[in-house]
Amino acid sequence: FLCDSAAVQRGGAGTLEVHGAPCFLHALHLHPALSGRFREAFGGPEGLFAAIYRHFLPLERSLQARIDASFASLIGLSPGADAVHAGRPLTVGVHVRNGGDFRSAKLSAIEWARLARSALELLPIERRAAAVFFVAADGAASRETARETFANLLGSSARVLLLPGLAKRTGCKADDADCTVSREGARVSLLELSLLAACNVRVLSPMSSFSEMAAAVSARRAAYFHPDLQRKFHYETAVEVLPRVFVPHSVEMPASIALGRTLDALTCGPAVRAAAGAGDGLRRPR
């Protein structure tokens, strides 16, 4: 797409149809034929996906009410209470894809402990004791491991919220209330994604579109935990802030993309770099 100048002419009437993850904004922003107009219209891609998401995909009122009630439960307030004046604690959202990561393997107990410690170390020392955690993980075993891990790390008084899981089975119907592939399953997914996005700090799974969507919707950068550094996917588009924990330069750019290496392999790479200038995650910050 970046090297196809004719792509911006297709679609007619000044319309360009693009399908893809949140990083499609960077594809538009970096396109040599579009970058000038993109900057003039939007300034840049940072935070833009969240604005688009909320404008075109408003949540139904009943789902928003569930989100509000769940978040109030997480921070220990009654629904409708003023969280700011009540001394709202720091909230930490953790997403573990399928109970594992891009290796398609479940996290071991040791890896869960590393992840939990990393999440805690991202917080100011003076606010760790009062922090609360929301964990999104598939599978009953993974959720139980998460609960035990944070209890062992923080003590029996640890406040950890895990939503009840739905069944993964074949033959689901749209109106089934206990199945992931149903309307209720979609609502629970949106509920979990919205809770992750609302948290102050997020520790997410690399190579997970759900994690990347939660970061983009929040309009705030998140940290990604890598249990296997031999297969880390963050390349030059992220900074390692703690051992095994990487923060991408942009909320929309998937940390799994080796942008610089990709541009080096493209015939239009020099033109893209020239149009982008010194920013846009093409160079590692000092």
PDB file of C-alpha atoms in Angstrom:
ATOM      1  CA  PHE A   1       0.000   0.000   0.000  1.00  0.00           C
ATOM      2  CA  LEU A   2       2.797   2.439   0.907  1.00  0.00           C
ATOM      3  CA  CYS A   3       4.408   1.964  -2.511  1.00  0.00           C
ATOM      4  CA  ASP A   4       1.170   2.085  -4.515  1.00  0.00           C
ATOM      5  CA  SER A   5       0.593   5.707  -5.500  1.00  0.00           C
ATOM      6  CA  ALA A   6      -2.462   4.707  -7.526  1.00  0.00           C
ATOM      7  CA  ALA A   7      -4.138   3.316  -4.387  1.00  0.00           C
ATOM      8  CA  VAL A   8      -5.120   6.789  -3.245  1.00  0.00           C
ATOM      9  CA  GLN A   9      -6.936   7.350  -6.536  1.00  0.00           C
ATOM     10  CA  ARG A  10      -9.081   4.224  -6.358  1.00  0.00           C
ATOM     11  CA  GLY A  11     -12.539   4.268  -4.778  1.00  0.00           C
ATOM     12  CA  GLY A  12     -13.764   7.416  -6.520  1.00  0.00           C
ATOM     13  CA  ALA A  13     -15.098  10.697  -5.186  1.00  0.00           C
ATOM     14  CA  GLY A  14     -12.139  11.153  -2.877  1.00  0.00           C
ATOM     15  CA  THR A  15     -12.977   8.028  -0.891  1.00  0.00           C
ATOM     16  CA  LEU A  16     -10.343   5.513   0.201  1.00  0.00           C
ATOM     17  CA  GLU A  17     -11.557   2.278   1.775  1.00  0.00           C
ATOM     18  CA  VAL A  18      -9.086   0.616   4.128  1.00  0.00           C
ATOM     19  CA  HIS A  19      -9.504  -2.584   6.133  1.00  0.00           C
ATOM     20  CA  GLY A  20      -7.154  -3.456   8.967  1.00  0.00           C
ATOM     21  CA  ALA A  21      -6.035  -3.031  12.565  1.00  0.00           C
ATOM     22  CA  PRO A  22      -5.501   0.352  14.280  1.00  0.00           C
ATOM     23  CA  CYS A  23      -2.148   0.690  12.516  1.00  0.00           C
ATOM     24  CA  PHE A  24      -3.968   1.487   9.253  1.00  0.00           C
ATOM     25  CA  LEU A  25      -3.766   5.116  10.422  1.00  0.00           C
ATOM     26  CA  HIS A  26       0.017   4.899  10.282  1.00  0.00           C
ATOM     27  CA  ALA A  27      -0.185   3.453   6.784  1.00  0.00           C
ATOM     28  CA  LEU A  28      -2.173   6.518   5.712  1.00  0.00           C
ATOM     29  CA  HIS A  29       0.067   8.872   7.678  1.00  0.00           C
ATOM     30  CA  LEU A  30       3.256   7.445   6.170  1.00  0.00           C
ATOM     31  CA  HIS A  31       2.038   7.212   2.579  1.00  0.00           C
ATOM     32  CA  PRO A  32       4.144   9.705   0.572  1.00  0.00           C
ATOM     33  CA  ALA A  33       1.084  10.841  -1.403  1.00  0.00           C
ATOM     34  CA  LEU A  34      -1.130  11.225   1.671  1.00  0.00           C
ATOM     35  CA  SER A  35       1.124  12.337   4.534  1.00  0.00           C
ATOM     36  CA  GLY A  36       0.749  16.061   3.840  1.00  0.00           C
ATOM     37  CA  ARG A  37      -3.034  15.959   3.669  1.00  0.00           C
ATOM     38  CA  PHE A  38      -3.193  13.651   6.689  1.00  0.00           C
ATOM     39  CA  ARG A  39      -1.193  16.083   8.834  1.00  0.00           C
ATOM     40  CA  GLU A  40      -3.271  19.008   7.624  1.00  0.00           C
ATOM     41  CA  ALA A  41      -6.527  17.249   8.514  1.00  0.00           C
ATOM     42  CA  PHE A  42      -5.590  15.413  11.735  1.00  0.00           C
ATOM     43  CA  GLY A  43      -2.147  16.579  12.833  1.00  0.00           C
ATOM     44  CA  GLY A  44      -0.971  13.009  13.364  1.00  0.00           C
ATOM     45  CA  PRO A  45      -2.223   9.500  14.141  1.00  0.00           C
ATOM     46  CA  GLU A  46      -1.625   9.495  17.908  1.00  0.00           C
ATOM     47  CA  GLY A  47      -4.950   9.022  19.667  1.00  0.00           C
ATOM     48  CA  LEU A  48      -6.918   9.289  16.439  1.00  0.00           C
ATOM     49  CA  PHE A  49      -8.105   5.672  16.419  1.00  0.00           C
ATOM     50  CA  ALA A  50      -9.748   6.118  19.838  1.00  0.00           C
ATOM     51  CA  ALA A  51     -11.667   9.146  18.545  1.00  0.00           C
ATOM     52  CA  ILE A  52     -12.808   7.221  15.446  1.00  0.00           C
ATOM     53  CA  TYR A  53     -13.780   4.183  17.535  1.00  0.00           C
ATOM     54  CA  ARG A  54     -15.888   6.159  19.990  1.00  0.00           C
ATOM     55  CA  HIS A  55     -17.556   8.235  17.269  1.00  0.00           C
ATOM     56  CA  PHE A  56     -18.634   5.367  15.035  1.00  0.00           C
ATOM     57  CA  LEU A  57     -19.087   2.585  17.607  1.00  0.00           C
ATOM     58  CA  PRO A  58     -20.986   4.023  20.575  1.00  0.00           C
ATOM     59  CA  LEU A  59     -21.760   1.360  23.183  1.00  0.00           C
ATOM     60  CA  GLU A  60     -25.369   0.465  23.927  1.00  0.00           C
ATOM     61  CA  ARG A  61     -26.569   1.907  27.232  1.00  0.00           C
ATOM     62  CA  SER A  62     -27.034  -1.445  28.952  1.00  0.00           C
ATOM     63  CA  LEU A  63     -23.456  -2.459  28.140  1.00  0.00           C
ATOM     64  CA  GLN A  64     -22.090   0.894  29.299  1.00  0.00           C
ATOM     65  CA  ALA A  65     -23.955   0.388  32.565  1.00  0.00           C
ATOM     66  CA  ARG A  66     -22.277  -3.015  33.003  1.00  0.00           C
ATOM     67  CA  ILE A  67     -18.890  -1.438  32.309  1.00  0.00           C
ATOM     68  CA  ASP A  68     -19.509   1.324  34.859  1.00  0.00           C
ATOM     69  CA  ALA A  69     -20.694  -1.161  37.491  1.00  0.00           C
ATOM     70  CA  SER A  70     -17.732  -3.485  36.903  1.00  0.00           C
ATOM     71  CA  PHE A  71     -15.223  -0.650  37.132  1.00  0.00           C
ATOM     72  CA  ALA A  72     -16.864   0.655  40.303  1.00  0.00           C
ATOM     73  CA  SER A  73     -16.574  -2.843  41.760  1.00  0.00           C
ATOM     74  CA  LEU A  74     -12.908  -2.974  40.739  1.00  0.00           C
ATOM     75  CA  ILE A  75     -12.013   0.220  42.588  1.00  0.00           C
ATOM     76  CA  GLY A  76     -14.279  -0.534  45.531  1.00  0.00           C
ATOM     77  CA  LEU A  77     -16.923   2.146  45.049  1.00  0.00           C
ATOM     78  CA  SER A  78     -20.655   1.992  44.770  1.00  0.00           C
ATOM     79  CA  PRO A  79     -21.908   2.724  41.210  1.00  0.00           C
ATOM     80  CA  GLY A  80     -22.234   6.452  40.630  1.00  0.00           C
ATOM     81  CA  ALA A  81     -19.789   7.449  43.390  1.00  0.00           C
ATOM     82  CA  ASP A  82     -17.241  10.163  42.649  1.00  0.00           C
ATOM     83  CA  ALA A  83     -14.049   8.149  42.147  1.00  0.00           C
ATOM     84  CA  VAL A  84     -11.822  11.248  42.073  1.00  0.00           C
ATOM     85  CA  HIS A  85     -12.948  12.663  45.404  1.00  0.00           C
ATOM     86  CA  ALA A  86     -13.097   9.213  46.978  1.00  0.00           C
ATOM     87  CA  GLY A  87      -9.352   8.720  46.474  1.00  0.00           C
ATOM     88  CA  ARG A  88      -9.432   6.366  43.520  1.00  0.00           C
ATOM     89  CA  PRO A  89      -6.637   3.771  43.617  1.00  0.00           C
ATOM     90  CA  LEU A  90      -4.396   3.012  40.674  1.00  0.00           C
ATOM     91  CA  THR A  91      -5.904   0.374  38.412  1.00  0.00           C
ATOM     92  CA  VAL A  92      -3.823  -2.172  36.515  1.00  0.00           C
ATOM     93  CA  GLY A  93      -5.273  -4.092  33.560  1.00  0.00           C
ATOM     94  CA  VAL A  94      -3.642  -7.353  32.502  1.00  0.00           C
ATOM     95  CA  HIS A  95      -4.537  -9.316  29.373  1.00  0.00           C
ATOM     96  CA  VAL A  96      -3.095 -12.760  28.724  1.00  0.00           C
ATOM     97  CA  ARG A  97      -4.098 -14.097  25.332  1.00  0.00           C
ATOM     98  CA  ASN A  98      -5.687 -17.541  25.619  1.00  0.00           C
ATOM     99  CA  GLY A  99      -3.935 -17.975  28.940  1.00  0.00           C
ATOM    100  CA  GLY A 100      -0.626 -17.892  27.074  1.00  0.00           C
ATOM    101  CA  ASP A 101       1.059 -15.818  24.403  1.00  0.00           C
ATOM    102  CA  PHE A 102       2.195 -15.867  20.790  1.00  0.00           C
ATOM    103  CA  ARG A 103       3.887 -19.225  21.386  1.00  0.00           C
ATOM    104  CA  SER A 104       0.425 -20.835  21.679  1.00  0.00           C
ATOM    105  CA  ALA A 105       1.602 -22.143  25.029  1.00  0.00           C
ATOM    106  CA  LYS A 106       0.024 -21.518  28.403  1.00  0.00           C
ATOM    107  CA  LEU A 107       2.021 -19.344  30.761  1.00  0.00           C
ATOM    108  CA  SER A 108       3.755 -21.352  33.455  1.00  0.00           C
ATOM    109  CA  ALA A 109       3.389 -20.442  37.120  1.00  0.00           C
ATOM    110  CA  ILE A 110       6.865 -18.870  37.009  1.00  0.00           C
ATOM    111  CA  GLU A 111       5.924 -16.759  33.985  1.00  0.00           C
ATOM    112  CA  TRP A 112       2.692 -15.626  35.633  1.00  0.00           C
ATOM    113  CA  ALA A 113       4.742 -14.578  38.679  1.00  0.00           C
ATOM    114  CA  ARG A 114       7.143 -12.614  36.457  1.00  0.00           C
ATOM    115  CA  LEU A 115       4.236 -10.889  34.744  1.00  0.00           C
ATOM    116  CA  ALA A 116       2.581  -9.959  38.056  1.00  0.00           C
ATOM    117  CA  ARG A 117       5.836  -8.586  39.478  1.00  0.00           C
ATOM    118  CA  SER A 118       6.398  -6.566  36.317  1.00  0.00           C
ATOM    119  CA  ALA A 119       2.906  -5.093  36.546  1.00  0.00           C
ATOM    120  CA  LEU A 120       3.584  -4.083  40.152  1.00  0.00           C
ATOM    121  CA  GLU A 121       6.992  -2.577  39.346  1.00  0.00           C
ATOM    122  CA  LEU A 122       5.426  -0.273  36.759  1.00  0.00           C
ATOM    123  CA  LEU A 123       3.619   1.525  39.607  1.00  0.00           C
ATOM    124  CA  PRO A 124       5.030   4.171  41.972  1.00  0.00           C
ATOM    125  CA  ILE A 125       6.233   2.425  45.131  1.00  0.00           C
ATOM    126  CA  GLU A 126       3.990   4.475  47.401  1.00  0.00           C
ATOM    127  CA  ARG A 127       0.849   3.438  45.476  1.00  0.00           C
ATOM    128  CA  ARG A 128       1.476  -0.277  45.042  1.00  0.00           C
ATOM    129  CA  ALA A 129      -0.203  -1.448  48.240  1.00  0.00           C
ATOM    130  CA  ALA A 130      -3.538   0.137  47.317  1.00  0.00           C
ATOM    131  CA  ALA A 131      -3.478  -0.787  43.623  1.00  0.00           C
ATOM    132  CA  VAL A 132      -6.229  -2.965  42.196  1.00  0.00           C
ATOM    133  CA  PHE A 133      -5.956  -5.367  39.281  1.00  0.00           C
ATOM    134  CA  PHE A 134      -8.255  -6.439  36.469  1.00  0.00           C
ATOM    135  CA  VAL A 135      -7.166  -9.601  34.663  1.00  0.00           C
ATOM    136  CA  ALA A 136      -8.619 -10.766  31.345  1.00  0.00           C
ATOM    137  CA  ALA A 137      -7.616 -14.334  30.537  1.00  0.00           C
ATOM    138  CA  ASP A 138      -9.332 -17.167  28.709  1.00  0.00           C
ATOM    139  CA  GLY A 139      -9.955 -20.451  30.464  1.00  0.00           C
ATOM    140  CA  ALA A 140     -10.881 -21.267  34.044  1.00  0.00           C
ATOM    141  CA  ALA A 141      -7.406 -22.653  34.806  1.00  0.00           C
ATOM    142  CA  SER A 142      -5.690 -19.466  33.637  1.00  0.00           C
ATOM    143  CA  ARG A 143      -8.030 -17.259  35.654  1.00  0.00           C
ATOM    144  CA  GLU A 144      -7.443 -19.325  38.778  1.00  0.00           C
ATOM    145  CA  THR A 145      -3.665 -19.185  38.241  1.00  0.00           C
ATOM    146  CA  ALA A 146      -3.921 -15.409  37.859  1.00  0.00           C
ATOM    147  CA  ARG A 147      -5.918 -15.091  41.076  1.00  0.00           C
ATOM    148  CA  GLU A 148      -3.430 -17.241  43.022  1.00  0.00           C
ATOM    149  CA  THR A 149      -0.437 -15.402  41.547  1.00  0.00           C
ATOM    150  CA  PHE A 150      -1.603 -11.941  42.563  1.00  0.00           C
ATOM    151  CA  ALA A 151      -2.726 -13.190  45.988  1.00  0.00           C
ATOM    152  CA  ASN A 152       0.728 -14.694  46.584  1.00  0.00           C
ATOM    153  CA  LEU A 153       2.412 -11.476  45.453  1.00  0.00           C
ATOM    154  CA  LEU A 154       0.186  -8.962  47.235  1.00  0.00           C
ATOM    155  CA  GLY A 155      -1.287 -10.969  50.101  1.00  0.00           C
ATOM    156  CA  SER A 156      -4.773 -12.179  50.869  1.00  0.00           C
ATOM    157  CA  SER A 157      -6.153  -8.632  50.778  1.00  0.00           C
ATOM    158  CA  ALA A 158      -5.244  -8.190  47.104  1.00  0.00           C
ATOM    159  CA  ARG A 159      -8.094  -6.769  45.059  1.00  0.00           C
ATOM    160  CA  VAL A 160      -8.242  -8.641  41.762  1.00  0.00           C
ATOM    161  CA  LEU A 161     -11.237  -8.689  39.416  1.00  0.00           C
ATOM    162  CA  LEU A 162     -11.732 -11.498  36.925  1.00  0.00           C
ATOM    163  CA  LEU A 163     -14.975 -11.750  34.993  1.00  0.00           C
ATOM    164  CA  PRO A 164     -16.697 -15.149  34.875  1.00  0.00           C
ATOM    165  CA  GLY A 165     -15.636 -16.980  31.754  1.00  0.00           C
ATOM    166  CA  LEU A 166     -17.953 -18.205  29.029  1.00  0.00           C
ATOM    167  CA  ALA A 167     -17.718 -21.628  27.418  1.00  0.00           C
ATOM    168  CA  LYS A 168     -15.862 -22.213  24.175  1.00  0.00           C
ATOM    169  CA  ARG A 169     -17.836 -24.864  22.346  1.00  0.00           C
ATOM    170  CA  THR A 170     -19.166 -25.689  18.918  1.00  0.00           C
ATOM    171  CA  GLY A 171     -22.818 -25.267  18.024  1.00  0.00           C
ATOM    172  CA  CYS A 172     -23.249 -21.931  19.805  1.00  0.00           C
ATOM    173  CA  LYS A 173     -26.365 -19.962  18.980  1.00  0.00           C
ATOM    174  CA  ALA A 174     -26.624 -16.172  18.904  1.00  0.00           C
ATOM    175  CA  ASP A 175     -28.914 -16.051  21.943  1.00  0.00           C
ATOM    176  CA  ASP A 176     -26.906 -18.479  24.122  1.00  0.00           C
ATOM    177  CA  ALA A 177     -25.939 -16.743  27.357  1.00  0.00           C
ATOM    178  CA  ASP A 178     -23.070 -19.077  28.284  1.00  0.00           C
ATOM    179  CA  CYS A 179     -21.089 -19.237  25.054  1.00  0.00           C
ATOM    180  CA  THR A 180     -18.296 -17.066  23.659  1.00  0.00           C
ATOM    181  CA  VAL A 181     -19.617 -17.080  20.081  1.00  0.00           C
ATOM    182  CA  SER A 182     -22.899 -15.345  20.841  1.00  0.00           C
ATOM    183  CA  ARG A 183     -24.278 -11.882  21.464  1.00  0.00           C
ATOM    184  CA  GLU A 184     -23.494 -12.217  25.154  1.00  0.00           C
ATOM    185  CA  GLY A 185     -19.990 -13.387  24.263  1.00  0.00           C
ATOM    186  CA  ALA A 186     -19.506 -10.250  22.166  1.00  0.00           C
ATOM    187  CA  ARG A 187     -20.768  -8.082  25.024  1.00  0.00           C
ATOM    188  CA  VAL A 188     -18.396  -9.725  27.514  1.00  0.00           C
ATOM    189  CA  SER A 189     -15.491  -9.185  25.104  1.00  0.00           C
ATOM    190  CA  LEU A 190     -16.376  -5.496  24.782  1.00  0.00           C
ATOM    191  CA  LEU A 191     -16.759  -5.298  28.556  1.00  0.00           C
ATOM    192  CA  GLU A 192     -13.291  -6.734  29.105  1.00  0.00           C
ATOM    193  CA  LEU A 193     -11.756  -4.556  26.397  1.00  0.00           C
ATOM    194  CA  SER A 194     -13.369  -1.426  27.882  1.00  0.00           C
ATOM    195  CA  LEU A 195     -12.154  -2.272  31.388  1.00  0.00           C
ATOM    196  CA  LEU A 196      -8.621  -2.813  30.110  1.00  0.00           C
ATOM    197  CA  ALA A 197      -8.729   0.496  28.256  1.00  0.00           C
ATOM    198  CA  ALA A 198      -9.974   2.320  31.372  1.00  0.00           C
ATOM    199  CA  CYS A 199      -7.156   1.122  33.626  1.00  0.00           C
ATOM    200  CA  ASN A 200      -4.288   3.450  34.500  1.00  0.00           C
ATOM    201  CA  VAL A 201      -1.659   0.864  33.589  1.00  0.00           C
ATOM    202  CA  ARG A 202      -1.991  -2.029  31.158  1.00  0.00           C
ATOM    203  CA  VAL A 203       0.264  -5.072  30.761  1.00  0.00           C
ATOM    204  CA  LEU A 204      -0.733  -6.827  27.558  1.00  0.00           C
ATOM    205  CA  SER A 205       0.073  -9.781  25.287  1.00  0.00           C
ATOM    206  CA  PRO A 206       2.268  -9.325  22.211  1.00  0.00           C
ATOM    207  CA  MET A 207       0.811 -10.461  18.882  1.00  0.00           C
ATOM    208  CA  SER A 208      -2.727 -10.144  20.298  1.00  0.00           C
ATOM    209  CA  SER A 209      -5.133  -7.968  18.322  1.00  0.00           C
ATOM    210  CA  PHE A 210      -7.358  -7.778  21.445  1.00  0.00           C
ATOM    211  CA  SER A 211      -4.469  -6.316  23.466  1.00  0.00           C
ATOM    212  CA  GLU A 212      -3.527  -3.912  20.702  1.00  0.00           C
ATOM    213  CA  MET A 213      -7.145  -2.779  20.360  1.00  0.00           C
ATOM    214  CA  ALA A 214      -7.371  -2.112  24.113  1.00  0.00           C
ATOM    215  CA  ALA A 215      -4.249   0.068  23.912  1.00  0.00           C
ATOM    216  CA  ALA A 216      -5.514   1.963  20.862  1.00  0.00           C
ATOM    217  CA  VAL A 217      -8.982   2.557  22.328  1.00  0.00           C
ATOM    218  CA  SER A 218      -7.447   3.934  25.527  1.00  0.00           C
ATOM    219  CA  ALA A 219      -5.328   6.430  23.523  1.00  0.00           C
ATOM    220  CA  ARG A 220      -2.535   5.708  26.014  1.00  0.00           C
ATOM    221  CA  ARG A 221       0.485   3.513  25.453  1.00  0.00           C
ATOM    222  CA  ALA A 222       0.611   0.150  27.183  1.00  0.00           C
ATOM    223  CA  ALA A 223       3.329  -2.300  28.199  1.00  0.00           C
ATOM    224  CA  TYR A 224       3.687  -5.730  26.594  1.00  0.00           C
ATOM    225  CA  PHE A 225       5.123  -8.648  28.571  1.00  0.00           C
ATOM    226  CA  HIS A 226       7.334 -11.142  26.714  1.00  0.00           C
ATOM    227  CA  PRO A 227       7.837 -14.474  28.490  1.00  0.00           C
ATOM    228  CA  ASP A 228      10.093 -15.684  25.668  1.00  0.00           C
ATOM    229  CA  LEU A 229      12.747 -13.161  24.665  1.00  0.00           C
ATOM    230  CA  GLN A 230      14.006 -15.449  21.919  1.00  0.00           C
ATOM    231  CA  ARG A 231      10.782 -14.667  20.051  1.00  0.00           C
ATOM    232  CA  LYS A 232      10.166 -11.076  21.051  1.00  0.00           C
ATOM    233  CA  PHE A 233       8.296  -9.078  18.457  1.00  0.00           C
ATOM    234  CA  HIS A 234       8.965  -5.508  19.491  1.00  0.00           C
ATOM    235  CA  TYR A 235      12.016  -4.748  17.364  1.00  0.00           C
ATOM    236  CA  GLU A 236      12.747  -1.056  16.894  1.00  0.00           C
ATOM    237  CA  THR A 237       9.214   0.238  17.514  1.00  0.00           C
ATOM    238  CA  ALA A 238       9.340  -0.107  21.304  1.00  0.00           C
ATOM    239  CA  VAL A 239      11.534   0.508  24.344  1.00  0.00           C
ATOM    240  CA  GLU A 240      12.280  -2.137  26.988  1.00  0.00           C
ATOM    241  CA  VAL A 241      11.270  -0.389  30.223  1.00  0.00           C
ATOM    242  CA  LEU A 242      11.715  -3.453  32.452  1.00  0.00           C
ATOM    243  CA  PRO A 243      13.214  -6.871  31.701  1.00  0.00           C
ATOM    244  CA  ARG A 244      10.780  -8.554  29.270  1.00  0.00           C
ATOM    245  CA  VAL A 245       8.446  -5.524  29.277  1.00  0.00           C
ATOM    246  CA  PHE A 246       8.249  -3.319  26.167  1.00  0.00           C
ATOM    247  CA  VAL A 247       6.344  -0.088  25.497  1.00  0.00           C
ATOM    248  CA  PRO A 248       5.691   0.818  21.838  1.00  0.00           C
ATOM    249  CA  HIS A 249       6.322   4.350  20.595  1.00  0.00           C
ATOM    250  CA  SER A 250       2.687   4.748  19.513  1.00  0.00           C
ATOM    251  CA  VAL A 251      -0.650   3.539  20.853  1.00  0.00           C
ATOM    252  CA  GLU A 252      -1.866   2.490  17.403  1.00  0.00           C
ATOM    253  CA  MET A 253       1.248   0.877  15.953  1.00  0.00           C
ATOM    254  CA  PRO A 254       1.285  -2.828  16.824  1.00  0.00           C
ATOM    255  CA  ALA A 255       4.465  -3.510  18.697  1.00  0.00           C
ATOM    256  CA  SER A 256       4.886  -6.626  16.560  1.00  0.00           C
ATOM    257  CA  ILE A 257       5.749  -4.634  13.428  1.00  0.00           C
ATOM    258  CA  ALA A 258       9.408  -4.139  12.533  1.00  0.00           C
ATOM    259  CA  LEU A 259       8.649  -0.890  10.743  1.00  0.00           C
ATOM    260  CA  GLY A 260      12.202   0.124   9.965  1.00  0.00           C
ATOM    261  CA  ARG A 261      13.119  -3.283   8.579  1.00  0.00           C
ATOM    262  CA  THR A 262       9.952  -3.297   6.501  1.00  0.00           C
ATOM    263  CA  LEU A 263      10.772   0.089   4.971  1.00  0.00           C
ATOM    264  CA  ASP A 264      14.325  -1.008   4.226  1.00  0.00           C
ATOM    265  CA  ALA A 265      12.898  -3.793   2.062  1.00  0.00           C
ATOM    266  CA  LEU A 266      10.540  -1.524   0.109  1.00  0.00           C
ATOM    267  CA  THR A 267      11.437   0.343  -3.068  1.00  0.00           C
ATOM    268  CA  CYS A 268       9.523   3.343  -1.711  1.00  0.00           C
ATOM    269  CA  GLY A 269      11.243   3.189   1.692  1.00  0.00           C
ATOM    270  CA  PRO A 270      13.362   6.328   1.135  1.00  0.00           C
ATOM    271  CA  ALA A 271      10.306   8.301  -0.012  1.00  0.00           C
ATOM    272  CA  VAL A 272       8.328   7.200   3.065  1.00  0.00           C
ATOM    273  CA  ARG A 273      11.159   8.193   5.389  1.00  0.00           C
ATOM    274  CA  ALA A 274      11.544  11.555   3.658  1.00  0.00           C
ATOM    275  CA  ALA A 275       7.822  12.299   3.939  1.00  0.00           C
ATOM    276  CA  ALA A 276       7.721  11.212   7.591  1.00  0.00           C
ATOM    277  CA  GLY A 277      10.739  13.238   8.672  1.00  0.00           C
ATOM    278  CA  ALA A 278      12.377  12.380  11.984  1.00  0.00           C
ATOM    279  CA  GLY A 279       9.342  11.129  13.892  1.00  0.00           C
ATOM    280  CA  ASP A 280       6.606   8.524  13.497  1.00  0.00           C
ATOM    281  CA  GLY A 281       8.485   5.760  15.279  1.00  0.00           C
ATOM    282  CA  LEU A 282      10.942   5.291  12.414  1.00  0.00           C
ATOM    283  CA  ARG A 283      13.892   6.017  14.646  1.00  0.00           C
ATOM    284  CA  ARG A 284      14.610   4.762  18.155  1.00  0.00           C
ATOM    285  CA  PRO A 285      14.344   7.598  20.692  1.00  0.00           C
ATOM    286  CA  ARG A 286      17.409   8.329  22.786  1.00  0.00           C
TER     287      ARG A 286
END
